[in-house]
């Protein structure tokens, strides 16, 4: 028995593989399925170019699912005098709220001030920040009394509190937006494949880029894929692709690690976020409500090498907890951490030897190699669309593809809906929520809640496999549902049930399920600070759900 498919184009890996086999040459191949690559693929497909995106893991597996979940102009960049970047980001912030209202919210931030001088400084600075947003301005910045700050931030340290400033910025779900960008790209005729690794670049007799050699990590099959234009949008992995192009290439980016810890919402009740403008290392620290939890971060630690699963360092975790403790009455300890995750930022490699990432520009860099390989790197989530526009314009400028105008500034992103109740669990699915509810209504066993601490139901797992290209338990629990990032123990509790639902849907056996559970638990253990013991209700490898649809 089939549930009616959504009336948009299907987003299925098998159909995309078929199209890859049928296509002799692409206009553009984009390597990398994070914010930047997905943005480029969407821009190219929306202009009418035959576009293929290849991602070695899952969409947004790396940096793009590990941000502070802010769509912002960057108050810190304003303080550093990077006016151009702030103006660009504030404009893009406005477009994102306009084009994906199901995923982007206006969030209130409060800066508590323990000295009068700070109050004047931040009040003036944030008023300028507001004015710079022009017609895309959110709510107005206001200077607050100490009493008002204590009311807006119920658990704030009141000793010595003089007052504060309230300003407004954007907040979003990063991995969900990445997925919706992929779906929008498919609706514009683009083809996207996760778990497809680029092994090498193809070149013609003149040494010009002519495509890529890729391997499907699920089947092991290799493909020679021809293209007029190839874009390297691999974030912290750009150096690997650049070295395929020119082995002697100097590194273009240097990774910097940012860590976040997630706490229960009782540490800062209410809807307002806390912004700590100056930590001992000169950064800002945020305590932001996110999916009914609190996200606290971030750090900035220069690293020498990149990995798909970076690990939080002990000193980073301690730094976050200690800094937050100075401002909160209820002091978080390691035992209170529900999940800890690390992400790598691709910062432009410094020309002089410096360990300070604050000196490295956050604006994006666009390079064209003599071979014609285009590389886009740096930037931030908020400016993904502008980075994409610049990249496709570069391919046009190089004569790789014909001139066509960019249309993404007003393009609505898949799921576009203005939810009445942003707090409703299904709101982030936008227009897709009706299809998920319909699936659950037709198969009542899919209404079952997956965990007592989370509202997610079994139907969402089936939906993620059928319409969101989830291939592993990690894809579902880390990026389709975000549970791993919110509460790693709950995610581990849910893994057997998710594996079983996925195996039924994908036609896999018990051995696949067991391996998936094992792999997921090994990964999730790095998101925990204390050892995992299964929740009593899940100890017998989970209650069984069976479904045939």
mmCIF file of C-alpha atoms in Angstrom, residues 173-546:
data_model
loop_
_atom_site.group_PDB
_atom_site.id
_atom_site.type_symbol
_atom_site.label_atom_id
_atom_site.label_comp_id
_atom_site.label_asym_id
_atom_site.label_seq_id
_atom_site.Cartn_x
_atom_site.Cartn_y
_atom_site.Cartn_z
ATOM 1 C CA UNK A 173 18.389 24.583 11.886
ATOM 2 C CA UNK A 174 21.535 24.197 9.759
ATOM 3 C CA UNK A 175 21.320 20.539 8.647
ATOM 4 C CA UNK A 176 17.586 20.864 7.876
ATOM 5 C CA UNK A 177 18.285 23.914 5.706
ATOM 6 C CA UNK A 178 21.047 21.994 3.894
ATOM 7 C CA UNK A 179 18.596 19.205 3.144
ATOM 8 C CA UNK A 180 15.922 21.625 1.946
ATOM 9 C CA UNK A 181 18.490 23.300 -0.341
ATOM 10 C CA UNK A 182 19.266 19.868 -1.826
ATOM 11 C CA UNK A 183 15.545 19.236 -2.379
ATOM 12 C CA UNK A 184 15.088 22.682 -3.958
ATOM 13 C CA UNK A 185 18.032 21.970 -6.264
ATOM 14 C CA UNK A 186 16.383 18.683 -7.331
ATOM 15 C CA UNK A 187 13.130 20.545 -8.024
ATOM 16 C CA UNK A 188 15.127 22.836 -10.333
ATOM 17 C CA UNK A 189 16.424 19.793 -12.257
ATOM 18 C CA UNK A 190 19.671 19.251 -10.324
ATOM 19 C CA UNK A 191 21.019 15.763 -9.492
ATOM 20 C CA UNK A 192 22.588 15.172 -6.068
ATOM 21 C CA UNK A 193 24.314 12.114 -4.637
ATOM 22 C CA UNK A 194 25.504 11.480 -1.109
ATOM 23 C CA UNK A 195 28.087 8.743 -0.430
ATOM 24 C CA UNK A 196 29.736 9.419 -3.812
ATOM 25 C CA UNK A 197 33.425 10.191 -3.398
ATOM 26 C CA UNK A 198 35.495 12.085 -5.954
ATOM 27 C CA UNK A 199 38.682 10.064 -6.478
ATOM 28 C CA UNK A 200 40.351 12.269 -9.099
ATOM 29 C CA UNK A 201 39.890 15.032 -11.656
ATOM 30 C CA UNK A 202 39.644 14.366 -15.389
ATOM 31 C CA UNK A 203 41.642 16.599 -17.764
ATOM 32 C CA UNK A 204 41.723 16.995 -21.543
ATOM 33 C CA UNK A 205 44.825 16.932 -23.773
ATOM 34 C CA UNK A 206 45.507 20.632 -22.952
ATOM 35 C CA UNK A 207 45.457 20.018 -19.185
ATOM 36 C CA UNK A 208 42.048 21.666 -18.725
ATOM 37 C CA UNK A 209 39.536 20.194 -16.266
ATOM 38 C CA UNK A 210 37.018 18.009 -18.124
ATOM 39 C CA UNK A 211 35.180 16.268 -15.260
ATOM 40 C CA UNK A 212 35.765 13.942 -12.315
ATOM 41 C CA UNK A 213 36.302 10.293 -11.492
ATOM 42 C CA UNK A 214 34.007 9.240 -8.638
ATOM 43 C CA UNK A 215 33.161 6.109 -6.672
ATOM 44 C CA UNK A 216 29.762 5.174 -5.256
ATOM 45 C CA UNK A 217 30.651 4.164 -1.691
ATOM 46 C CA UNK A 218 27.515 1.989 -1.426
ATOM 47 C CA UNK A 219 28.052 -0.186 -4.507
ATOM 48 C CA UNK A 220 31.776 0.348 -5.130
ATOM 49 C CA UNK A 221 31.015 1.278 -8.765
ATOM 50 C CA UNK A 222 33.270 3.904 -10.349
ATOM 51 C CA UNK A 223 32.177 6.608 -12.779
ATOM 52 C CA UNK A 224 33.983 8.891 -15.223
ATOM 53 C CA UNK A 225 31.808 12.007 -15.274
ATOM 54 C CA UNK A 226 32.369 14.696 -17.880
ATOM 55 C CA UNK A 227 31.632 18.382 -17.194
ATOM 56 C CA UNK A 228 32.217 21.831 -18.698
ATOM 57 C CA UNK A 229 32.812 23.303 -15.237
ATOM 58 C CA UNK A 230 33.978 21.720 -11.948
ATOM 59 C CA UNK A 231 33.615 23.499 -8.611
ATOM 60 C CA UNK A 232 35.581 22.531 -5.505
ATOM 61 C CA UNK A 233 33.295 23.444 -2.572
ATOM 62 C CA UNK A 234 34.628 20.943 -0.060
ATOM 63 C CA UNK A 235 35.102 23.272 2.923
ATOM 64 C CA UNK A 236 37.921 22.096 5.173
ATOM 65 C CA UNK A 237 38.831 19.463 2.549
ATOM 66 C CA UNK A 238 39.516 21.927 -0.327
ATOM 67 C CA UNK A 239 43.245 21.278 -0.137
ATOM 68 C CA UNK A 240 42.702 17.569 -1.040
ATOM 69 C CA UNK A 241 40.925 18.466 -4.299
ATOM 70 C CA UNK A 242 43.437 21.256 -5.055
ATOM 71 C CA UNK A 243 46.239 18.692 -4.757
ATOM 72 C CA UNK A 244 44.473 16.389 -7.227
ATOM 73 C CA UNK A 245 44.597 19.365 -9.602
ATOM 74 C CA UNK A 246 48.200 20.434 -8.837
ATOM 75 C CA UNK A 247 50.179 18.203 -6.428
ATOM 76 C CA UNK A 248 52.544 21.033 -5.456
ATOM 77 C CA UNK A 249 49.663 23.347 -4.435
ATOM 78 C CA UNK A 250 50.161 25.200 -1.136
ATOM 79 C CA UNK A 251 47.294 24.701 1.381
ATOM 80 C CA UNK A 252 44.547 27.244 0.836
ATOM 81 C CA UNK A 253 42.699 26.731 4.112
ATOM 82 C CA UNK A 254 43.578 25.969 7.664
ATOM 83 C CA UNK A 255 40.921 24.412 9.898
ATOM 84 C CA UNK A 256 39.824 26.063 13.112
ATOM 85 C CA UNK A 257 37.718 24.023 15.540
ATOM 86 C CA UNK A 258 34.563 25.298 17.211
ATOM 87 C CA UNK A 259 32.991 23.284 20.030
ATOM 88 C CA UNK A 260 29.462 23.450 21.462
ATOM 89 C CA UNK A 261 27.938 21.803 24.504
ATOM 90 C CA UNK A 262 24.199 21.193 24.860
ATOM 91 C CA UNK A 263 22.377 21.546 28.171
ATOM 92 C CA UNK A 264 18.861 21.142 29.473
ATOM 93 C CA UNK A 265 16.771 24.318 29.086
ATOM 94 C CA UNK A 266 16.526 24.748 32.910
ATOM 95 C CA UNK A 267 19.957 26.444 32.921
ATOM 96 C CA UNK A 268 18.498 29.500 31.166
ATOM 97 C CA UNK A 269 14.726 29.459 31.113
ATOM 98 C CA UNK A 270 12.662 31.468 28.652
ATOM 99 C CA UNK A 271 13.039 32.378 24.988
ATOM 100 C CA UNK A 272 15.932 34.832 25.179
ATOM 101 C CA UNK A 273 19.507 33.972 24.291
ATOM 102 C CA UNK A 274 22.484 35.151 26.340
ATOM 103 C CA UNK A 275 25.390 36.734 24.494
ATOM 104 C CA UNK A 276 28.654 37.086 26.390
ATOM 105 C CA UNK A 277 30.544 39.687 24.338
ATOM 106 C CA UNK A 278 34.044 39.186 25.663
ATOM 107 C CA UNK A 279 35.392 35.887 26.964
ATOM 108 C CA UNK A 280 38.932 35.559 28.377
ATOM 109 C CA UNK A 281 40.202 34.623 24.875
ATOM 110 C CA UNK A 282 38.557 37.671 23.289
ATOM 111 C CA UNK A 283 35.729 35.771 21.570
ATOM 112 C CA UNK A 284 31.982 35.911 22.094
ATOM 113 C CA UNK A 285 30.078 33.074 23.756
ATOM 114 C CA UNK A 286 26.403 32.305 23.122
ATOM 115 C CA UNK A 287 23.850 30.453 25.234
ATOM 116 C CA UNK A 288 20.976 29.981 22.791
ATOM 117 C CA UNK A 289 17.634 28.155 23.118
ATOM 118 C CA UNK A 290 17.462 25.543 20.314
ATOM 119 C CA UNK A 291 14.873 22.764 19.919
ATOM 120 C CA UNK A 292 13.895 23.095 23.613
ATOM 121 C CA UNK A 293 17.525 22.685 24.735
ATOM 122 C CA UNK A 294 20.396 25.155 25.210
ATOM 123 C CA UNK A 295 23.309 25.395 22.836
ATOM 124 C CA UNK A 296 26.448 26.861 24.445
ATOM 125 C CA UNK A 297 29.522 27.832 22.458
ATOM 126 C CA UNK A 298 31.777 28.294 20.724
ATOM 127 C CA UNK A 299 35.566 27.954 20.832
ATOM 128 C CA UNK A 300 38.201 28.793 18.240
ATOM 129 C CA UNK A 301 41.128 26.371 18.212
ATOM 130 C CA UNK A 302 43.541 26.255 15.241
ATOM 131 C CA UNK A 303 44.196 22.702 14.028
ATOM 132 C CA UNK A 304 46.645 21.246 11.541
ATOM 133 C CA UNK A 305 44.463 18.578 9.978
ATOM 134 C CA UNK A 306 40.815 18.080 8.995
ATOM 135 C CA UNK A 307 38.549 15.133 9.761
ATOM 136 C CA UNK A 308 34.872 14.292 9.214
ATOM 137 C CA UNK A 309 34.348 13.677 12.954
ATOM 138 C CA UNK A 310 36.488 16.194 14.852
ATOM 139 C CA UNK A 311 36.711 15.650 18.617
ATOM 140 C CA UNK A 312 36.189 18.299 21.288
ATOM 141 C CA UNK A 313 39.312 18.883 23.369
ATOM 142 C CA UNK A 314 39.015 18.756 27.167
ATOM 143 C CA UNK A 315 40.227 22.351 27.504
ATOM 144 C CA UNK A 316 37.514 23.528 25.078
ATOM 145 C CA UNK A 317 34.766 21.833 27.110
ATOM 146 C CA UNK A 318 36.163 23.249 30.367
ATOM 147 C CA UNK A 319 36.437 26.736 28.851
ATOM 148 C CA UNK A 320 32.762 26.740 27.774
ATOM 149 C CA UNK A 321 31.471 25.431 31.123
ATOM 150 C CA UNK A 322 33.659 27.811 33.158
ATOM 151 C CA UNK A 323 32.700 30.860 31.096
ATOM 152 C CA UNK A 324 28.971 30.042 31.237
ATOM 153 C CA UNK A 325 29.229 29.430 35.007
ATOM 154 C CA UNK A 326 30.406 33.015 35.600
ATOM 155 C CA UNK A 327 27.096 34.301 34.215
ATOM 156 C CA UNK A 328 24.561 31.662 35.280
ATOM 157 C CA UNK A 329 23.222 31.115 38.801
ATOM 158 C CA UNK A 330 22.720 27.391 38.136
ATOM 159 C CA UNK A 331 26.247 26.355 37.190
ATOM 160 C CA UNK A 332 26.601 23.667 34.490
ATOM 161 C CA UNK A 333 29.044 20.826 35.136
ATOM 162 C CA UNK A 334 30.261 17.978 32.933
ATOM 163 C CA UNK A 335 27.467 15.767 34.293
ATOM 164 C CA UNK A 336 24.891 18.176 32.867
ATOM 165 C CA UNK A 337 26.185 18.018 29.293
ATOM 166 C CA UNK A 338 23.683 16.131 27.094
ATOM 167 C CA UNK A 339 25.816 16.311 23.964
ATOM 168 C CA UNK A 340 29.087 17.890 22.878
ATOM 169 C CA UNK A 341 30.024 18.388 19.236
ATOM 170 C CA UNK A 342 32.911 19.899 17.324
ATOM 171 C CA UNK A 343 32.937 21.499 13.882
ATOM 172 C CA UNK A 344 35.761 22.757 11.687
ATOM 173 C CA UNK A 345 35.744 26.146 9.988
ATOM 174 C CA UNK A 346 37.616 26.447 6.696
ATOM 175 C CA UNK A 347 39.607 29.628 7.312
ATOM 176 C CA UNK A 348 41.866 31.015 4.621
ATOM 177 C CA UNK A 349 45.380 29.798 5.468
ATOM 178 C CA UNK A 350 47.424 32.676 6.899
ATOM 179 C CA UNK A 351 50.299 33.869 4.784
ATOM 180 C CA UNK A 352 52.388 34.630 7.858
ATOM 181 C CA UNK A 353 52.741 32.087 10.633
ATOM 182 C CA UNK A 354 50.061 33.002 13.165
ATOM 183 C CA UNK A 355 48.113 30.960 15.644
ATOM 184 C CA UNK A 356 45.413 33.585 16.029
ATOM 185 C CA UNK A 357 42.338 32.677 14.004
ATOM 186 C CA UNK A 358 40.883 36.107 14.820
ATOM 187 C CA UNK A 359 43.313 37.616 12.291
ATOM 188 C CA UNK A 360 42.069 35.350 9.496
ATOM 189 C CA UNK A 361 39.279 36.766 7.351
ATOM 190 C CA UNK A 362 35.798 35.235 7.545
ATOM 191 C CA UNK A 363 34.850 36.484 4.074
ATOM 192 C CA UNK A 364 34.840 33.945 1.255
ATOM 193 C CA UNK A 365 37.586 33.356 -1.292
ATOM 194 C CA UNK A 366 37.020 32.396 -4.927
ATOM 195 C CA UNK A 367 39.886 31.060 -7.035
ATOM 196 C CA UNK A 368 40.179 29.794 -10.587
ATOM 197 C CA UNK A 369 43.191 27.544 -11.316
ATOM 198 C CA UNK A 370 44.908 27.673 -14.749
ATOM 199 C CA UNK A 371 43.264 24.271 -15.410
ATOM 200 C CA UNK A 372 39.815 25.864 -14.993
ATOM 201 C CA UNK A 373 39.045 24.292 -11.586
ATOM 202 C CA UNK A 374 36.990 26.779 -9.551
ATOM 203 C CA UNK A 375 37.457 26.717 -5.762
ATOM 204 C CA UNK A 376 35.165 28.511 -3.307
ATOM 205 C CA UNK A 377 36.034 28.520 0.381
ATOM 206 C CA UNK A 378 35.659 30.429 3.647
ATOM 207 C CA UNK A 379 32.516 32.413 4.331
ATOM 208 C CA UNK A 380 29.739 31.381 6.665
ATOM 209 C CA UNK A 381 26.266 29.803 6.552
ATOM 210 C CA UNK A 382 24.508 33.163 6.407
ATOM 211 C CA UNK A 383 26.218 34.149 3.154
ATOM 212 C CA UNK A 384 25.952 30.753 1.386
ATOM 213 C CA UNK A 385 23.642 32.193 -1.334
ATOM 214 C CA UNK A 386 25.920 35.112 -2.219
ATOM 215 C CA UNK A 387 28.949 32.774 -2.310
ATOM 216 C CA UNK A 388 27.037 30.534 -4.717
ATOM 217 C CA UNK A 389 26.063 33.444 -6.959
ATOM 218 C CA UNK A 390 29.699 34.626 -7.153
ATOM 219 C CA UNK A 391 30.871 31.082 -7.972
ATOM 220 C CA UNK A 392 28.442 30.490 -10.852
ATOM 221 C CA UNK A 393 29.197 34.014 -12.141
ATOM 222 C CA UNK A 394 32.879 33.019 -12.167
ATOM 223 C CA UNK A 395 32.124 29.934 -14.328
ATOM 224 C CA UNK A 396 30.283 32.265 -16.748
ATOM 225 C CA UNK A 397 33.168 34.774 -16.720
ATOM 226 C CA UNK A 398 35.613 31.950 -17.586
ATOM 227 C CA UNK A 399 33.423 30.971 -20.543
ATOM 228 C CA UNK A 400 32.706 27.502 -19.119
ATOM 229 C CA UNK A 401 28.915 28.011 -19.247
ATOM 230 C CA UNK A 402 26.771 30.628 -21.055
ATOM 231 C CA UNK A 403 25.651 33.830 -19.301
ATOM 232 C CA UNK A 404 22.332 33.506 -17.445
ATOM 233 C CA UNK A 405 21.127 35.661 -14.529
ATOM 234 C CA UNK A 406 21.032 34.473 -10.902
ATOM 235 C CA UNK A 407 17.475 33.921 -9.596
ATOM 236 C CA UNK A 408 18.011 32.680 -6.025
ATOM 237 C CA UNK A 409 17.435 35.997 -4.190
ATOM 238 C CA UNK A 410 13.683 35.443 -4.456
ATOM 239 C CA UNK A 411 13.578 31.648 -4.811
ATOM 240 C CA UNK A 412 11.493 29.968 -2.115
ATOM 241 C CA UNK A 413 13.267 27.053 -0.450
ATOM 242 C CA UNK A 414 11.654 23.592 -0.332
ATOM 243 C CA UNK A 415 9.105 23.311 2.486
ATOM 244 C CA UNK A 416 8.458 27.075 2.366
ATOM 245 C CA UNK A 417 5.676 27.851 4.828
ATOM 246 C CA UNK A 418 5.044 30.459 7.479
ATOM 247 C CA UNK A 419 4.164 28.262 10.455
ATOM 248 C CA UNK A 420 1.455 29.518 12.784
ATOM 249 C CA UNK A 421 3.162 27.814 15.716
ATOM 250 C CA UNK A 422 6.938 27.775 15.367
ATOM 251 C CA UNK A 423 7.165 25.675 18.535
ATOM 252 C CA UNK A 424 5.190 22.783 17.038
ATOM 253 C CA UNK A 425 7.535 19.848 16.519
ATOM 254 C CA UNK A 426 6.615 19.360 12.834
ATOM 255 C CA UNK A 427 7.041 23.077 11.942
ATOM 256 C CA UNK A 428 10.599 22.583 10.614
ATOM 257 C CA UNK A 429 9.247 20.279 7.880
ATOM 258 C CA UNK A 430 7.262 23.182 6.430
ATOM 259 C CA UNK A 431 4.783 21.957 3.797
ATOM 260 C CA UNK A 432 6.143 18.387 4.101
ATOM 261 C CA UNK A 433 4.607 18.014 7.568
ATOM 262 C CA UNK A 434 1.211 17.158 6.058
ATOM 263 C CA UNK A 435 2.693 14.210 4.152
ATOM 264 C CA UNK A 436 4.369 12.854 7.307
ATOM 265 C CA UNK A 437 1.130 13.155 9.260
ATOM 266 C CA UNK A 438 -0.704 11.410 6.415
ATOM 267 C CA UNK A 439 1.828 8.558 6.499
ATOM 268 C CA UNK A 440 1.291 8.164 10.256
ATOM 269 C CA UNK A 441 -2.507 8.270 9.823
ATOM 270 C CA UNK A 442 -2.395 5.461 7.233
ATOM 271 C CA UNK A 443 -0.066 3.257 9.275
ATOM 272 C CA UNK A 444 -0.957 3.762 12.953
ATOM 273 C CA UNK A 445 2.165 1.862 14.118
ATOM 274 C CA UNK A 446 4.178 4.768 12.711
ATOM 275 C CA UNK A 447 2.580 7.194 15.202
ATOM 276 C CA UNK A 448 4.695 5.601 17.936
ATOM 277 C CA UNK A 449 6.988 8.057 19.709
ATOM 278 C CA UNK A 450 10.647 7.020 19.449
ATOM 279 C CA UNK A 451 11.713 8.311 22.875
ATOM 280 C CA UNK A 452 9.922 9.672 25.926
ATOM 281 C CA UNK A 453 12.077 12.833 25.927
ATOM 282 C CA UNK A 454 11.460 13.698 22.267
ATOM 283 C CA UNK A 455 8.278 14.159 20.205
ATOM 284 C CA UNK A 456 9.712 12.425 17.097
ATOM 285 C CA UNK A 457 7.645 9.544 15.716
ATOM 286 C CA UNK A 458 8.438 6.448 13.631
ATOM 287 C CA UNK A 459 6.842 7.982 10.509
ATOM 288 C CA UNK A 460 9.661 10.545 10.389
ATOM 289 C CA UNK A 461 12.241 7.771 9.950
ATOM 290 C CA UNK A 462 10.284 6.268 7.023
ATOM 291 C CA UNK A 463 9.907 9.757 5.551
ATOM 292 C CA UNK A 464 13.656 10.475 5.902
ATOM 293 C CA UNK A 465 14.502 7.288 3.958
ATOM 294 C CA UNK A 466 11.880 7.811 1.238
ATOM 295 C CA UNK A 467 12.091 11.542 0.650
ATOM 296 C CA UNK A 468 15.255 12.870 2.314
ATOM 297 C CA UNK A 469 17.842 10.360 1.075
ATOM 298 C CA UNK A 470 18.834 9.121 4.563
ATOM 299 C CA UNK A 471 21.033 6.031 4.127
ATOM 300 C CA UNK A 472 22.296 5.320 7.666
ATOM 301 C CA UNK A 473 21.083 5.509 11.256
ATOM 302 C CA UNK A 474 23.494 8.424 11.722
ATOM 303 C CA UNK A 475 21.913 10.329 8.798
ATOM 304 C CA UNK A 476 18.548 10.109 10.564
ATOM 305 C CA UNK A 477 19.555 10.725 14.175
ATOM 306 C CA UNK A 478 22.268 13.338 13.544
ATOM 307 C CA UNK A 479 20.994 15.383 10.598
ATOM 308 C CA UNK A 480 17.349 14.567 9.741
ATOM 309 C CA UNK A 481 16.148 14.671 13.382
ATOM 310 C CA UNK A 482 19.080 16.342 15.233
ATOM 311 C CA UNK A 483 18.764 14.028 18.285
ATOM 312 C CA UNK A 484 22.488 13.200 18.404
ATOM 313 C CA UNK A 485 23.269 16.924 18.690
ATOM 314 C CA UNK A 486 20.649 17.477 21.404
ATOM 315 C CA UNK A 487 20.970 14.395 23.601
ATOM 316 C CA UNK A 488 23.483 11.713 22.622
ATOM 317 C CA UNK A 489 22.110 9.186 25.155
ATOM 318 C CA UNK A 490 18.581 9.482 23.796
ATOM 319 C CA UNK A 491 19.997 9.040 20.264
ATOM 320 C CA UNK A 492 21.739 5.813 21.317
ATOM 321 C CA UNK A 493 18.501 4.604 22.932
ATOM 322 C CA UNK A 494 16.665 5.217 19.642
ATOM 323 C CA UNK A 495 19.265 3.651 17.330
ATOM 324 C CA UNK A 496 17.920 0.033 17.312
ATOM 325 C CA UNK A 497 14.376 1.154 16.510
ATOM 326 C CA UNK A 498 15.598 3.513 13.773
ATOM 327 C CA UNK A 499 17.820 0.749 12.300
ATOM 328 C CA UNK A 500 14.857 -1.620 12.179
ATOM 329 C CA UNK A 501 12.555 0.890 10.477
ATOM 330 C CA UNK A 502 15.274 1.738 7.940
ATOM 331 C CA UNK A 503 16.098 -1.923 7.211
ATOM 332 C CA UNK A 504 12.425 -2.638 6.419
ATOM 333 C CA UNK A 505 12.289 0.405 4.158
ATOM 334 C CA UNK A 506 15.612 -0.248 2.356
ATOM 335 C CA UNK A 507 15.298 -4.061 2.243
ATOM 336 C CA UNK A 508 18.330 -4.779 4.443
ATOM 337 C CA UNK A 509 18.853 -7.741 6.810
ATOM 338 C CA UNK A 510 19.545 -8.138 10.536
ATOM 339 C CA UNK A 511 23.315 -8.051 9.980
ATOM 340 C CA UNK A 512 22.980 -4.560 8.427
ATOM 341 C CA UNK A 513 20.905 -3.425 11.415
ATOM 342 C CA UNK A 514 23.443 -4.720 13.936
ATOM 343 C CA UNK A 515 26.354 -3.072 12.112
ATOM 344 C CA UNK A 516 24.455 0.216 11.904
ATOM 345 C CA UNK A 517 23.704 0.183 15.650
ATOM 346 C CA UNK A 518 27.336 -0.666 16.425
ATOM 347 C CA UNK A 519 28.715 2.069 14.135
ATOM 348 C CA UNK A 520 26.283 4.642 15.456
ATOM 349 C CA UNK A 521 27.038 3.868 19.118
ATOM 350 C CA UNK A 522 30.781 4.092 18.480
ATOM 351 C CA UNK A 523 30.275 7.524 16.884
ATOM 352 C CA UNK A 524 27.761 8.793 19.478
ATOM 353 C CA UNK A 525 30.038 7.864 22.388
ATOM 354 C CA UNK A 526 32.270 10.811 21.345
ATOM 355 C CA UNK A 527 29.330 13.178 21.924
ATOM 356 C CA UNK A 528 29.134 12.084 25.587
ATOM 357 C CA UNK A 529 31.272 13.097 28.542
ATOM 358 C CA UNK A 530 30.060 10.239 30.777
ATOM 359 C CA UNK A 531 29.758 6.551 29.753
ATOM 360 C CA UNK A 532 26.450 5.417 28.209
ATOM 361 C CA UNK A 533 24.106 2.965 29.909
ATOM 362 C CA UNK A 534 20.951 2.048 27.964
ATOM 363 C CA UNK A 535 17.676 3.518 29.236
ATOM 364 C CA UNK A 536 15.618 0.735 30.905
ATOM 365 C CA UNK A 537 12.888 0.962 28.254
ATOM 366 C CA UNK A 538 15.477 0.425 25.496
ATOM 367 C CA UNK A 539 17.748 -2.117 27.158
ATOM 368 C CA UNK A 540 16.254 -5.135 25.363
ATOM 369 C CA UNK A 541 17.433 -3.681 22.032
ATOM 370 C CA UNK A 542 14.117 -1.862 21.707
ATOM 371 C CA UNK A 543 10.471 -2.568 21.296
ATOM 372 C CA UNK A 544 9.827 -3.944 17.817
ATOM 373 C CA UNK A 545 7.988 -1.994 15.201
ATOM 374 C CA UNK A 546 7.122 -3.631 11.936
#
